[in-house]
PDB file of C-alpha atoms in Angstrom:
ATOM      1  CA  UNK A1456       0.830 -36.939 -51.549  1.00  0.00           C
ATOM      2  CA  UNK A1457       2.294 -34.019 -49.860  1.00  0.00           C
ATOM      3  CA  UNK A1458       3.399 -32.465 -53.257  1.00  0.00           C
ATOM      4  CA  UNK A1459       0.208 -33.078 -54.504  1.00  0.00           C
ATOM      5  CA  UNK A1460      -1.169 -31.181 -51.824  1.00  0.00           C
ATOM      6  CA  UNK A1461       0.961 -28.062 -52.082  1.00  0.00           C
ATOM      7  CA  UNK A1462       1.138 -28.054 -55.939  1.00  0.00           C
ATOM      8  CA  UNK A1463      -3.121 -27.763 -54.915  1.00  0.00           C
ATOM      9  CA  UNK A1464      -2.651 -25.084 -52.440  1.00  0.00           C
ATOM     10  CA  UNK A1465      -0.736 -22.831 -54.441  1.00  0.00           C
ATOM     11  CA  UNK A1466      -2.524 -23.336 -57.577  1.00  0.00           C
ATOM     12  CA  UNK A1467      -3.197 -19.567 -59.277  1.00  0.00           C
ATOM     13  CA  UNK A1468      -7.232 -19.164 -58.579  1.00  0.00           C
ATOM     14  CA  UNK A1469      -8.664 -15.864 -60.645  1.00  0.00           C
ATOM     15  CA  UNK A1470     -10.416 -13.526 -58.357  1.00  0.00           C
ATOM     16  CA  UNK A1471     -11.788 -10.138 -59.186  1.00  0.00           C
ATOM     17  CA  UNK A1472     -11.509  -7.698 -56.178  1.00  0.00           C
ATOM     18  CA  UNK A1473     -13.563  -4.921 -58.252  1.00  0.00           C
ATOM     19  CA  UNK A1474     -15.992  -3.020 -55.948  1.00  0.00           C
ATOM     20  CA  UNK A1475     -18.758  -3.347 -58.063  1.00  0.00           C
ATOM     21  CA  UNK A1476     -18.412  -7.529 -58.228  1.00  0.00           C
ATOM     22  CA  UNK A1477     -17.864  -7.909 -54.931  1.00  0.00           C
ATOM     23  CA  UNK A1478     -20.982  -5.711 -53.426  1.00  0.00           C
ATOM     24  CA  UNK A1479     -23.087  -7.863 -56.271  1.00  0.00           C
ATOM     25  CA  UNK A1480     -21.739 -10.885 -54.548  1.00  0.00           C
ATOM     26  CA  UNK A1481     -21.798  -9.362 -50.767  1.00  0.00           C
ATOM     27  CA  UNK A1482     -25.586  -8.943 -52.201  1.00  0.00           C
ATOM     28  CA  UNK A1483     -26.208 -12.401 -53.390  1.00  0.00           C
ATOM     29  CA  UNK A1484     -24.758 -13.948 -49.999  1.00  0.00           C
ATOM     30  CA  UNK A1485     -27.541 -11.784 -47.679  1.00  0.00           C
ATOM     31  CA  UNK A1486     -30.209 -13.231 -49.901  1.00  0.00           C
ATOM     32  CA  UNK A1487     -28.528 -16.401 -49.835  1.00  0.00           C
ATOM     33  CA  UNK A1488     -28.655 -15.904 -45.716  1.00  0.00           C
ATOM     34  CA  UNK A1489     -32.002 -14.400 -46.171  1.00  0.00           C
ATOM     35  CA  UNK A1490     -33.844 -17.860 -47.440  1.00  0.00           C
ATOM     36  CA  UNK A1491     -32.164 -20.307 -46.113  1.00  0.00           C
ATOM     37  CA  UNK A1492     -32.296 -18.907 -42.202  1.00  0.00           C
ATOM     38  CA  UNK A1493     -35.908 -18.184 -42.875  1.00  0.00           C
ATOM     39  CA  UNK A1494     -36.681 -21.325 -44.077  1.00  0.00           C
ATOM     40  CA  UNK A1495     -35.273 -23.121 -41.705  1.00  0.00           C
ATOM     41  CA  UNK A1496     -36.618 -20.896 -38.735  1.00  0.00           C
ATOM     42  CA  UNK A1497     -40.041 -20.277 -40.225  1.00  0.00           C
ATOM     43  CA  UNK A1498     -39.816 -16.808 -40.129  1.00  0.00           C
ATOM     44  CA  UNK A1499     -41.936 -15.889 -43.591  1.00  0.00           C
ATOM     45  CA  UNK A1500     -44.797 -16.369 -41.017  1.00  0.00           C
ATOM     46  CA  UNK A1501     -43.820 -12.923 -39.953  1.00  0.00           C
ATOM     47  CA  UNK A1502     -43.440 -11.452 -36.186  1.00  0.00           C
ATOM     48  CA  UNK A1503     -39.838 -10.849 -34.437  1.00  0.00           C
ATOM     49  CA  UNK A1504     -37.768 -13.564 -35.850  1.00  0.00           C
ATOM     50  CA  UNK A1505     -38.552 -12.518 -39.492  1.00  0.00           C
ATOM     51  CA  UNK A1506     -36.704  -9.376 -38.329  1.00  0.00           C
ATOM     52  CA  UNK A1507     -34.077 -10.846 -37.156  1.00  0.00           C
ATOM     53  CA  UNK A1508     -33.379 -13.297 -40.163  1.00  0.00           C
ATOM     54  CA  UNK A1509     -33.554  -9.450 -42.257  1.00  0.00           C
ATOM     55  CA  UNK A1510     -31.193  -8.106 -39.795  1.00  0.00           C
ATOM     56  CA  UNK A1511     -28.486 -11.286 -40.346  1.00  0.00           C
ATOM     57  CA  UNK A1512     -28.749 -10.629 -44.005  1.00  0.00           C
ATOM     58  CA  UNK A1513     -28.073  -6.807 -44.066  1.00  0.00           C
ATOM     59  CA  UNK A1514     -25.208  -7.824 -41.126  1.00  0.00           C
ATOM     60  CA  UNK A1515     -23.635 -10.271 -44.050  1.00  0.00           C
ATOM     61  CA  UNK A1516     -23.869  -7.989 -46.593  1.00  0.00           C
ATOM     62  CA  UNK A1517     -22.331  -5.301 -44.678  1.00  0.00           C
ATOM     63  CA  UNK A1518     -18.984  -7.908 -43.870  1.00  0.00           C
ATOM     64  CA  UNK A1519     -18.708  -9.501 -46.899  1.00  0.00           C
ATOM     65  CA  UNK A1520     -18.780  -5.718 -48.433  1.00  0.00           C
ATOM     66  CA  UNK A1521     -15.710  -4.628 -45.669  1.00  0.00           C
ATOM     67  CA  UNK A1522     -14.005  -8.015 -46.007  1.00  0.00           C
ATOM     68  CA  UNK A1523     -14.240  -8.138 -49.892  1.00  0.00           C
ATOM     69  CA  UNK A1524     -13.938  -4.647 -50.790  1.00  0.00           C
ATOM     70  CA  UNK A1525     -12.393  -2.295 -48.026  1.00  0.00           C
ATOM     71  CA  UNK A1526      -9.568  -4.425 -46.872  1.00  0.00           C
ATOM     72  CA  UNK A1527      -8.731  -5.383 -50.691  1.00  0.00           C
ATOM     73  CA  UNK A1528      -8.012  -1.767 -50.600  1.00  0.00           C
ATOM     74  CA  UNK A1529      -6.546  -1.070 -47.235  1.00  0.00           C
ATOM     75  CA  UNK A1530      -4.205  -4.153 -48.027  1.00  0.00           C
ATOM     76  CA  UNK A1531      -3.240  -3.796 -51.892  1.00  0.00           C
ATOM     77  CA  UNK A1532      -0.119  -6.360 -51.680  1.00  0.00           C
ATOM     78  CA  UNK A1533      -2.503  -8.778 -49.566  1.00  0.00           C
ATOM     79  CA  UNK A1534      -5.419  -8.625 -51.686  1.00  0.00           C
ATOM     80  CA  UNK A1535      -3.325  -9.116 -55.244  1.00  0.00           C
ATOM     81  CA  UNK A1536      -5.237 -10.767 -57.803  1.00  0.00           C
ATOM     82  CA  UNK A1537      -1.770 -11.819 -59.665  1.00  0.00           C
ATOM     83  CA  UNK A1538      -0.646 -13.537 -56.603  1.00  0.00           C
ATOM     84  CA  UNK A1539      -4.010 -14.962 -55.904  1.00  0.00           C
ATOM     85  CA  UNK A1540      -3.358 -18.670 -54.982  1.00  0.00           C
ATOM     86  CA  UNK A1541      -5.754 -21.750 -53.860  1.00  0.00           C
ATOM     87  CA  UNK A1542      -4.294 -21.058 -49.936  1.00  0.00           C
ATOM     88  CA  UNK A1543      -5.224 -17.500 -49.747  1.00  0.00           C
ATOM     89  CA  UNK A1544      -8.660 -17.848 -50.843  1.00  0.00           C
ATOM     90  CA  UNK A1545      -9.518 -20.492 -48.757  1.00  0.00           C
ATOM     91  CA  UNK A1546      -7.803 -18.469 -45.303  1.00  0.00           C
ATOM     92  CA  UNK A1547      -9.649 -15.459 -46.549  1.00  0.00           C
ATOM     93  CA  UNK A1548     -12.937 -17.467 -47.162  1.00  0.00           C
ATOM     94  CA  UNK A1549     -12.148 -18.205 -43.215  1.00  0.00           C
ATOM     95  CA  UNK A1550     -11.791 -15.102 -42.069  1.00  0.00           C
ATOM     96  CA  UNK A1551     -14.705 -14.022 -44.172  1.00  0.00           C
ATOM     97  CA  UNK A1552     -16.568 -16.614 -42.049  1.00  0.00           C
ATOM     98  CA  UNK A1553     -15.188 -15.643 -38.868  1.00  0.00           C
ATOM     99  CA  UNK A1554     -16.582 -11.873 -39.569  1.00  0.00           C
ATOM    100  CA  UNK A1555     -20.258 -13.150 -40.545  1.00  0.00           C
ATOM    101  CA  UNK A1556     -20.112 -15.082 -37.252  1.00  0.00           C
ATOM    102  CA  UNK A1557     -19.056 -12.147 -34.893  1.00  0.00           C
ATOM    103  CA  UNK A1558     -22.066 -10.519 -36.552  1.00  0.00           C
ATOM    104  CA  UNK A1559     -24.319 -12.951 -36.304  1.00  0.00           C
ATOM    105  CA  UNK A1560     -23.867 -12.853 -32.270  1.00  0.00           C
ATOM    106  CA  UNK A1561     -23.778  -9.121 -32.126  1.00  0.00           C
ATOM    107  CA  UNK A1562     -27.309  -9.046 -34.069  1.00  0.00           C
ATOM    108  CA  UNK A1563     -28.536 -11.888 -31.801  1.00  0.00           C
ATOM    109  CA  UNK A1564     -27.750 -10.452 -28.766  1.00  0.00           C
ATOM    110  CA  UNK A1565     -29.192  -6.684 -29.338  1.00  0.00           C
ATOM    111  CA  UNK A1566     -32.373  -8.757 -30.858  1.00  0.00           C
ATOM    112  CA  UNK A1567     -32.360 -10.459 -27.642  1.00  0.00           C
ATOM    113  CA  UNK A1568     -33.031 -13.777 -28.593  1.00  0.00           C
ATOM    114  CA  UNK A1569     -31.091 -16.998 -27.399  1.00  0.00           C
ATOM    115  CA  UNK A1570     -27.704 -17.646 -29.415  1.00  0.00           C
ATOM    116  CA  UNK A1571     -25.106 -20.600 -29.484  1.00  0.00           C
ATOM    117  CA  UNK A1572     -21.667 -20.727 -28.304  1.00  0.00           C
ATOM    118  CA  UNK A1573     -19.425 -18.681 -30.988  1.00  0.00           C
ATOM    119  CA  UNK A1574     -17.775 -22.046 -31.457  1.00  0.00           C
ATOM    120  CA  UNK A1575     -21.209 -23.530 -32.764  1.00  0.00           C
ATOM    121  CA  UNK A1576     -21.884 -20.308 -34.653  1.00  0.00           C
ATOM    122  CA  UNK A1577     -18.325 -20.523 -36.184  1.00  0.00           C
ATOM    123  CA  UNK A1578     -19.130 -24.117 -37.268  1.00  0.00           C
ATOM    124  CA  UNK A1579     -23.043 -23.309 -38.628  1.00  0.00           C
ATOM    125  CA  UNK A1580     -21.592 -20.444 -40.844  1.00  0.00           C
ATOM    126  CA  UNK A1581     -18.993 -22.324 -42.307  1.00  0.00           C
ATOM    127  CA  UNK A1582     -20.793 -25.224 -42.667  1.00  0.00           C
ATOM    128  CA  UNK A1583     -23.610 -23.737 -44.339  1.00  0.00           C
ATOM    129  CA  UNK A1584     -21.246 -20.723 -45.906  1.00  0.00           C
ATOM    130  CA  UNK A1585     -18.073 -22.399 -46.996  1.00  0.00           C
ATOM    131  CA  UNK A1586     -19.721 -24.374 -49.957  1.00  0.00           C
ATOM    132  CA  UNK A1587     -21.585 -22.109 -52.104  1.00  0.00           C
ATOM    133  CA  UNK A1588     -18.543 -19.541 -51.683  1.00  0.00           C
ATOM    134  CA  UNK A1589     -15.970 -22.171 -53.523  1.00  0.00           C
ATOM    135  CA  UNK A1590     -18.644 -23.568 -55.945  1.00  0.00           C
ATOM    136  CA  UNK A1591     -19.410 -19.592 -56.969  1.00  0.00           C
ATOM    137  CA  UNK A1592     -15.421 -18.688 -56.939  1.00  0.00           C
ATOM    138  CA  UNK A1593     -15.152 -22.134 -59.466  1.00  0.00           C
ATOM    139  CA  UNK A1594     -18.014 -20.731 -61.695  1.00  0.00           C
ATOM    140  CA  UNK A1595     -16.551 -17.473 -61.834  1.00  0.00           C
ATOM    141  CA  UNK A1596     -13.892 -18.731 -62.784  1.00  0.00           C
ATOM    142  CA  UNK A1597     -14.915 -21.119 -65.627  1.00  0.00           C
ATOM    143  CA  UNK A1598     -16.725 -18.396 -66.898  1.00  0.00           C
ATOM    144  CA  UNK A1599     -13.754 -15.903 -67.209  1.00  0.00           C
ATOM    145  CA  UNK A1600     -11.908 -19.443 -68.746  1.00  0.00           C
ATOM    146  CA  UNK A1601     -14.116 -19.345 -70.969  1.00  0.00           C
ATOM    147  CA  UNK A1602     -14.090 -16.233 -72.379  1.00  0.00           C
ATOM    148  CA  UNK A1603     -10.563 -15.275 -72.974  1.00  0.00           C
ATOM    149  CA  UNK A1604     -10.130 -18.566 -74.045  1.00  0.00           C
ATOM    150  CA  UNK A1605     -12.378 -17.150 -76.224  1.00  0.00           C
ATOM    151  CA  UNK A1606     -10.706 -13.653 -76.990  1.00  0.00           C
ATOM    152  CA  UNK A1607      -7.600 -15.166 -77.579  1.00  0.00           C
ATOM    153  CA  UNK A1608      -8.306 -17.338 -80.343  1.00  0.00           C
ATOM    154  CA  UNK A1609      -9.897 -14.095 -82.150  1.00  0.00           C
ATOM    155  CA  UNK A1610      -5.821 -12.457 -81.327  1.00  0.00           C
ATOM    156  CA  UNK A1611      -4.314 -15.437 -82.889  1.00  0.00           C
ATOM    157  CA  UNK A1612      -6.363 -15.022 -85.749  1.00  0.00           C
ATOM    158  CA  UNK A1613      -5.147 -11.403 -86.123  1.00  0.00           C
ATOM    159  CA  UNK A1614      -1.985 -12.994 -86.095  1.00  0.00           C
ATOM    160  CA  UNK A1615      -2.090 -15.703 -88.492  1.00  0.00           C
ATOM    161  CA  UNK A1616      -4.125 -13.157 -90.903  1.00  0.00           C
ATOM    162  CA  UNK A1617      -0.758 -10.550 -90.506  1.00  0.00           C
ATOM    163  CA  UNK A1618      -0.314  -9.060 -94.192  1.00  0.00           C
ATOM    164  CA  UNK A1619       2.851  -8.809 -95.979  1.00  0.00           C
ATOM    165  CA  UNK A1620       3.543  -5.183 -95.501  1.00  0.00           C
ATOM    166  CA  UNK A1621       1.910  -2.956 -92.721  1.00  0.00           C
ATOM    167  CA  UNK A1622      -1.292  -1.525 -93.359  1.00  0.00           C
ATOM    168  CA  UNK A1623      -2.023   2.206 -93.718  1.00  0.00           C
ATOM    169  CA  UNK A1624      -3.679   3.112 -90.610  1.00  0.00           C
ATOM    170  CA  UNK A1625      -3.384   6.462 -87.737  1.00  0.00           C
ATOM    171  CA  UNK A1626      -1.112   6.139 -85.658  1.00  0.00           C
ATOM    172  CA  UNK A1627       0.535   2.484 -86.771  1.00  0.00           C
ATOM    173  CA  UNK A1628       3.196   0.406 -84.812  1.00  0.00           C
ATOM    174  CA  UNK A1629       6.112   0.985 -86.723  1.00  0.00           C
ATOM    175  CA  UNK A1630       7.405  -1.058 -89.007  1.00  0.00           C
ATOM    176  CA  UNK A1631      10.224  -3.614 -87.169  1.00  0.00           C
ATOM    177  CA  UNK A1632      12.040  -4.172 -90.153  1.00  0.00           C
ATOM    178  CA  UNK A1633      12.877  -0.273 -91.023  1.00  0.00           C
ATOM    179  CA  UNK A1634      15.755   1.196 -88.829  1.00  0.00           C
ATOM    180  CA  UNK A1635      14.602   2.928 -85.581  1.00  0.00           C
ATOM    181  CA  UNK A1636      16.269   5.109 -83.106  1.00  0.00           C
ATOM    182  CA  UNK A1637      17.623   3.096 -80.795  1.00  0.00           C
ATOM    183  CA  UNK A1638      16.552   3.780 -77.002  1.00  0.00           C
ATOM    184  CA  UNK A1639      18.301   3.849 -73.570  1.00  0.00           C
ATOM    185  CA  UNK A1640      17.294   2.584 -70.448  1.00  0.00           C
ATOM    186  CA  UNK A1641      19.730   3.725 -67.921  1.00  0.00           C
ATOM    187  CA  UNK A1642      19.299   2.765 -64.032  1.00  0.00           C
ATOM    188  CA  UNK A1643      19.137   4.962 -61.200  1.00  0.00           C
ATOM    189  CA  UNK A1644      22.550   5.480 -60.565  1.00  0.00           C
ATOM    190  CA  UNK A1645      23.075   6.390 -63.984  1.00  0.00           C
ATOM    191  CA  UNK A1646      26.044   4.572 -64.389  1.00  0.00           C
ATOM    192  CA  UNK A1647      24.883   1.381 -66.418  1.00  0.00           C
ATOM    193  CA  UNK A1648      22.857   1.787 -69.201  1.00  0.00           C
ATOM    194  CA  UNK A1649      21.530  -0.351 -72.428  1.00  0.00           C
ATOM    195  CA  UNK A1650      21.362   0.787 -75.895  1.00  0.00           C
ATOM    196  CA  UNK A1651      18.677  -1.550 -77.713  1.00  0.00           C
ATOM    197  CA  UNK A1652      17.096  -0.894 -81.066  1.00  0.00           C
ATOM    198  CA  UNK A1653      13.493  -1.499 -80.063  1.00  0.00           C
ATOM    199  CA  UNK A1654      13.308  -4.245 -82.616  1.00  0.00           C
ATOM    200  CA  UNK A1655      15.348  -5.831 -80.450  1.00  0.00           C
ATOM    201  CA  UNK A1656      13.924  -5.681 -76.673  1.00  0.00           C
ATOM    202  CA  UNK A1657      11.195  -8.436 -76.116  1.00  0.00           C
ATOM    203  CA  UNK A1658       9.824  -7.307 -72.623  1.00  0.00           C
ATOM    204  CA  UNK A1659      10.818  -6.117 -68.823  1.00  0.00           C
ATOM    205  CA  UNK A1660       9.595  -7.343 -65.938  1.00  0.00           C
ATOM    206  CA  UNK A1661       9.708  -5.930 -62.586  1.00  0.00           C
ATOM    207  CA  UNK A1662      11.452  -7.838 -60.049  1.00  0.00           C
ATOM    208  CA  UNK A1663      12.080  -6.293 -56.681  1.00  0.00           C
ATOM    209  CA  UNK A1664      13.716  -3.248 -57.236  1.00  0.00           C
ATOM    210  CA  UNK A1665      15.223  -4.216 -60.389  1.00  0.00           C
ATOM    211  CA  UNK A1666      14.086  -4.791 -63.809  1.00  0.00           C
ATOM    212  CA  UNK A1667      15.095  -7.708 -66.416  1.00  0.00           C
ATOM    213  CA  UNK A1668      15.455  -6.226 -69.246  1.00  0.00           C
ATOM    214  CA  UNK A1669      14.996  -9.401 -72.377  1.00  0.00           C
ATOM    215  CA  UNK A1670      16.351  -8.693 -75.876  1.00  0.00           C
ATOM    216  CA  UNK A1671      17.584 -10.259 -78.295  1.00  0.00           C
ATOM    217  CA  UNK A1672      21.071 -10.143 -80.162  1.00  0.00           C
ATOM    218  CA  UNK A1673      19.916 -11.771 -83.573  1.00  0.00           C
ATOM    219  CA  UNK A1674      18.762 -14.891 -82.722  1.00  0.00           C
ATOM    220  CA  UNK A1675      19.869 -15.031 -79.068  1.00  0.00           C
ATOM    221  CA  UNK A1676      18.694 -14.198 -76.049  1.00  0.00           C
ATOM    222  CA  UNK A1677      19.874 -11.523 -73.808  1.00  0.00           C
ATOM    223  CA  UNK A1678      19.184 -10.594 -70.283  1.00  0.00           C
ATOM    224  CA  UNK A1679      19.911  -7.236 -68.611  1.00  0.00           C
ATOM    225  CA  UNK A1680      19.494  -6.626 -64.684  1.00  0.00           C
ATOM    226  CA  UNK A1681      19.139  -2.824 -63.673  1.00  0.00           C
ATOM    227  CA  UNK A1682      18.552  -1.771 -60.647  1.00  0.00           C
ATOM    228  CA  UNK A1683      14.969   0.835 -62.106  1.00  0.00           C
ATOM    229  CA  UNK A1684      11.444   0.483 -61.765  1.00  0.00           C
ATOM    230  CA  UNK A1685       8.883  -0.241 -64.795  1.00  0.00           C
ATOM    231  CA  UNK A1686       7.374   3.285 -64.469  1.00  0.00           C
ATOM    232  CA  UNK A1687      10.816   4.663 -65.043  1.00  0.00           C
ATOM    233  CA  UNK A1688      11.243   2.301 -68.323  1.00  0.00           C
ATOM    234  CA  UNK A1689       7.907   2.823 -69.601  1.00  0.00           C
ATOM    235  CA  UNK A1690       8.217   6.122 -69.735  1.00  0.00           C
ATOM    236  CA  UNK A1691      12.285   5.800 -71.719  1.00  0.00           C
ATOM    237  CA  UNK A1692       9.892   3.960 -74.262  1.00  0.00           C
ATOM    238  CA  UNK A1693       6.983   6.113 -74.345  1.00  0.00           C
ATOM    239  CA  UNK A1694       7.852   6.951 -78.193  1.00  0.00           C
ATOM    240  CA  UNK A1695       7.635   3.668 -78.980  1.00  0.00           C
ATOM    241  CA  UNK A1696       3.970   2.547 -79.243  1.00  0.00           C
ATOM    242  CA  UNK A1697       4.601  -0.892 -79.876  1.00  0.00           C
ATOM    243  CA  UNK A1698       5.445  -1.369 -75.925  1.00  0.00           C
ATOM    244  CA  UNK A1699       2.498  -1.615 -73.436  1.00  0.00           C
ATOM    245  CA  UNK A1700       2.417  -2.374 -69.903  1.00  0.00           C
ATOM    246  CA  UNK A1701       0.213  -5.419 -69.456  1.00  0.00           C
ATOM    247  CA  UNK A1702       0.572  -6.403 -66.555  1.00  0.00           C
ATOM    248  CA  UNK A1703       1.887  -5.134 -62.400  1.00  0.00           C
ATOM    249  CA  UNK A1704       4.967  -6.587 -63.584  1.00  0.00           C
ATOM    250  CA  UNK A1705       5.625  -6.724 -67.209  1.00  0.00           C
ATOM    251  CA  UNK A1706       6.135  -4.489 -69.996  1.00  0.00           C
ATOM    252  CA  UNK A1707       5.426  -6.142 -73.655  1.00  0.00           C
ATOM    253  CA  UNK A1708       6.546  -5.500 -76.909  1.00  0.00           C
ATOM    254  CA  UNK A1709       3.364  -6.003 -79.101  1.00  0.00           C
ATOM    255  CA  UNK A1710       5.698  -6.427 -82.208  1.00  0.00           C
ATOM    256  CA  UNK A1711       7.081  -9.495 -81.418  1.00  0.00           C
ATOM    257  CA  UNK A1712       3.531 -11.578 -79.823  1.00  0.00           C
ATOM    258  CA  UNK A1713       3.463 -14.497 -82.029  1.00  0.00           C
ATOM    259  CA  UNK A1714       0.452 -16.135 -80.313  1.00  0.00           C
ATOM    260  CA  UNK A1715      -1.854 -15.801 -77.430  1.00  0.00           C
ATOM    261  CA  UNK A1716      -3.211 -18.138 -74.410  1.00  0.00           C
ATOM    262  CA  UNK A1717      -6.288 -17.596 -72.669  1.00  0.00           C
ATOM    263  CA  UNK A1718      -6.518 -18.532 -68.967  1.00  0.00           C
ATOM    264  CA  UNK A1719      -9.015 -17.460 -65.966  1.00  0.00           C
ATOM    265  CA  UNK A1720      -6.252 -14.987 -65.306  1.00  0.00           C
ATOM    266  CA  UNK A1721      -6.112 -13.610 -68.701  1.00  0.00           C
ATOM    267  CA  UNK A1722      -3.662 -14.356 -71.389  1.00  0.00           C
ATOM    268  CA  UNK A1723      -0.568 -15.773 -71.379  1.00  0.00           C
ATOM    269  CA  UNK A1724       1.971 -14.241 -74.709  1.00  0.00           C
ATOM    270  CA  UNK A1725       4.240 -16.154 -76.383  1.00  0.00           C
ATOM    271  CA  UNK A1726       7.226 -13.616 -77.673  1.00  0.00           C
ATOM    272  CA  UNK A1727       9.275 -14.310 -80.910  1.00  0.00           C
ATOM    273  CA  UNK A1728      12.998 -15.263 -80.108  1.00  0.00           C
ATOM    274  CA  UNK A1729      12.556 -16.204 -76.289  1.00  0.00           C
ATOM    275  CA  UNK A1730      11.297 -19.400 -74.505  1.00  0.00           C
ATOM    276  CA  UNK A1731       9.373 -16.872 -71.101  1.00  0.00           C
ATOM    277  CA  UNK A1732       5.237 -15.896 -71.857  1.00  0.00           C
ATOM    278  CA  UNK A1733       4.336 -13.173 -70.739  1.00  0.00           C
ATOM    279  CA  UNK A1734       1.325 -12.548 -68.695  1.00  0.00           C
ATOM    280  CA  UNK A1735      -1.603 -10.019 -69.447  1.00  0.00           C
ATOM    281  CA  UNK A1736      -3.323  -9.708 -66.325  1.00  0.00           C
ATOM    282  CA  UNK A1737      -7.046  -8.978 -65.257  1.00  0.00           C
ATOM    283  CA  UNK A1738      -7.150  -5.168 -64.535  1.00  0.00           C
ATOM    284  CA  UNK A1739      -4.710  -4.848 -67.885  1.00  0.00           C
ATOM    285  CA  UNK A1740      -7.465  -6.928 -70.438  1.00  0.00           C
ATOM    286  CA  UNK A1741      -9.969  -3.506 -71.203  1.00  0.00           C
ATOM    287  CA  UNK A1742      -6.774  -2.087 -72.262  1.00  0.00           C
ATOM    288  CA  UNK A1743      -5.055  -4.447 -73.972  1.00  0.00           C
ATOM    289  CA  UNK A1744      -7.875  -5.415 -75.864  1.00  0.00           C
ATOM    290  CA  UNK A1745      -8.215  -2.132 -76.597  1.00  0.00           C
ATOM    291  CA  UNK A1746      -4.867  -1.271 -78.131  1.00  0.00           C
ATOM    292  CA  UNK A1747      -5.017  -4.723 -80.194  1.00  0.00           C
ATOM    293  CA  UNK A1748      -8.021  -3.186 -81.748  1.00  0.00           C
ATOM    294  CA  UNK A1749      -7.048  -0.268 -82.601  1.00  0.00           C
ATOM    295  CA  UNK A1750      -4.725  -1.959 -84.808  1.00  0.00           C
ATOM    296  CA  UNK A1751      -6.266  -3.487 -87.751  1.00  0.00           C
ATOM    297  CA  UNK A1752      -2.842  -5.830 -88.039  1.00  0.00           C
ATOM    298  CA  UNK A1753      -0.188  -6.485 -86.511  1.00  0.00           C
ATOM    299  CA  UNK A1754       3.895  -5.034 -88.032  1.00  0.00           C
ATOM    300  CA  UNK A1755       6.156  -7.526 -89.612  1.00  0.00           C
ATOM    301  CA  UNK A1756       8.707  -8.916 -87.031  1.00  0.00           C
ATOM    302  CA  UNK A1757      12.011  -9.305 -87.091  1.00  0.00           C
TER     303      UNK A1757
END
């Protein structure tokens, strides 16, 4: 049961921190607030306690804006959307709650009418608050399910349709089976460094500050630790245009994606020659779509 439980809690949950999604939905909660606090007090009759109801909606709009959308960016390694898990929603749907209440009892008191105990008002808000915030963050989430479930069925069919020899087309990734420079990622120190063909690396991902470096040594698998950042290798591979960075933590080798998942996330890419998907993330999709479309096929692989 307790497994269960934490195998739910730290669940990956999609969640889009982009300013413009989260003032829509900062928006949607005051008129949310709006209707249901003037049904229930009858204040479309008019006089004073219609403008208070209108002064609790602007006061959730305005904290579900700062909560949402300011802090996401005061706090970047808080507020990641890779790292976004089932637990930190729900403590920031809490704290979210918290905030409305404090302003709920600040706008009660200036408007001078009676107010509960900030206990009660805690318990109202979440009460009334807590579900339409999870059922909208499980819709939102279907929905982005949905379509790059979607979008990566159409990439797997680019895959499957991959012609015998690479097609004509500006600026082309280059052919994997022709002999390429190779390229050297060296770490900070300067003192260890790899010499890969890039036929051969698969991807890097960040970890700390090191990067594992995975390549392959004809059929097997290789893994390099050194001590670098992913800026500092994208940039040894920047005349390679098969690589792209596709996530906070990963750099990709298009040449070698064999097939593509969809999840709320994004995608998830399965690599030729190594068992480890790699993960296209959220902010990375525009991109990544991009680039996969600017590429009427895909090279041959190794």
């Amino acid at each position: 049961m307790l497994q269960t439980l934490r195998s739910f809690l730290n669940r990956p949950l999609a969640e889009d921190f982009d300013a413009r999604t989260q003032f829509w939905m900062a928006i949607q909660s005051g008129l949310y607030v709006f209707l249901l606090a003037g049904l229930i007090n009858g204040a479309f009759r008019g006089g004073k306690m219609l403008t208070v109801i209108v002064g609790l909606s602007l006061g959730c709009v305005a904290t579900v804006s700062f909560a949402n959308i300011v802090l996401a960016r005061l706090l970047p390694v808080v507020y990641d959307e890779d790292r976004w898990t089932v637990w930190r929603h729900m403590l920031h749907t809490l704290w979210v709650l918290l905030l409305i209440s404090i302003s709920n009892e600040l706008i009660l008191e200036v408007s001078g009418i009676g107010r509960p105990s900030f206990g009660k008002m805690f318990l109202m808000v979440t009460t009334i608050g807590l579900f339409p915030i999870m059922l909208g963050v499980l819709v939102a989430e279907q929905r982005r399910l949905k379509r790059n479930l979607a979008q990566a069925q159409v990439l797997n069919q680019q895959l499957d349709r991959q012609p015998a020899t690479p097609v004509a087309q500006p600026n082309p990734l280059p052919d994997a089976t022709l002999p390429q420079p190779l390229v050297q990622l060296v770490s900070e120190s300067g003192r260890e460094r790899l010499s890969l063909s890039p036929a051969q690396l698969r991807y890097v991902e960040s970890v700390d500050n090191y990067v594992e470096v995975h390549w392959l040594n004809g059929a097997v698998a290789h893994k390099t630790v050194l001590r670098s950042t992913l800026k500092d290798v994208a940039t040894a591979l920047g005349q390679h245009p098969q690589f792209f960075r596709c996530h906070r933590a990963f750099l990709v080798n298009l040449s070698a994606v064999v097939h593509a998942d969809g999840n709320a996330r994004g995608y998830q890419l399965t690599l030729d020659g190594v068992n480890q998907t790699v993960p296209v993330s959220r902010s990375f999709l525009s991109a990544f779509n991009g680039r996969l479309k600017a590429q009427s096929s895909f090279p041959i692989r190794p």
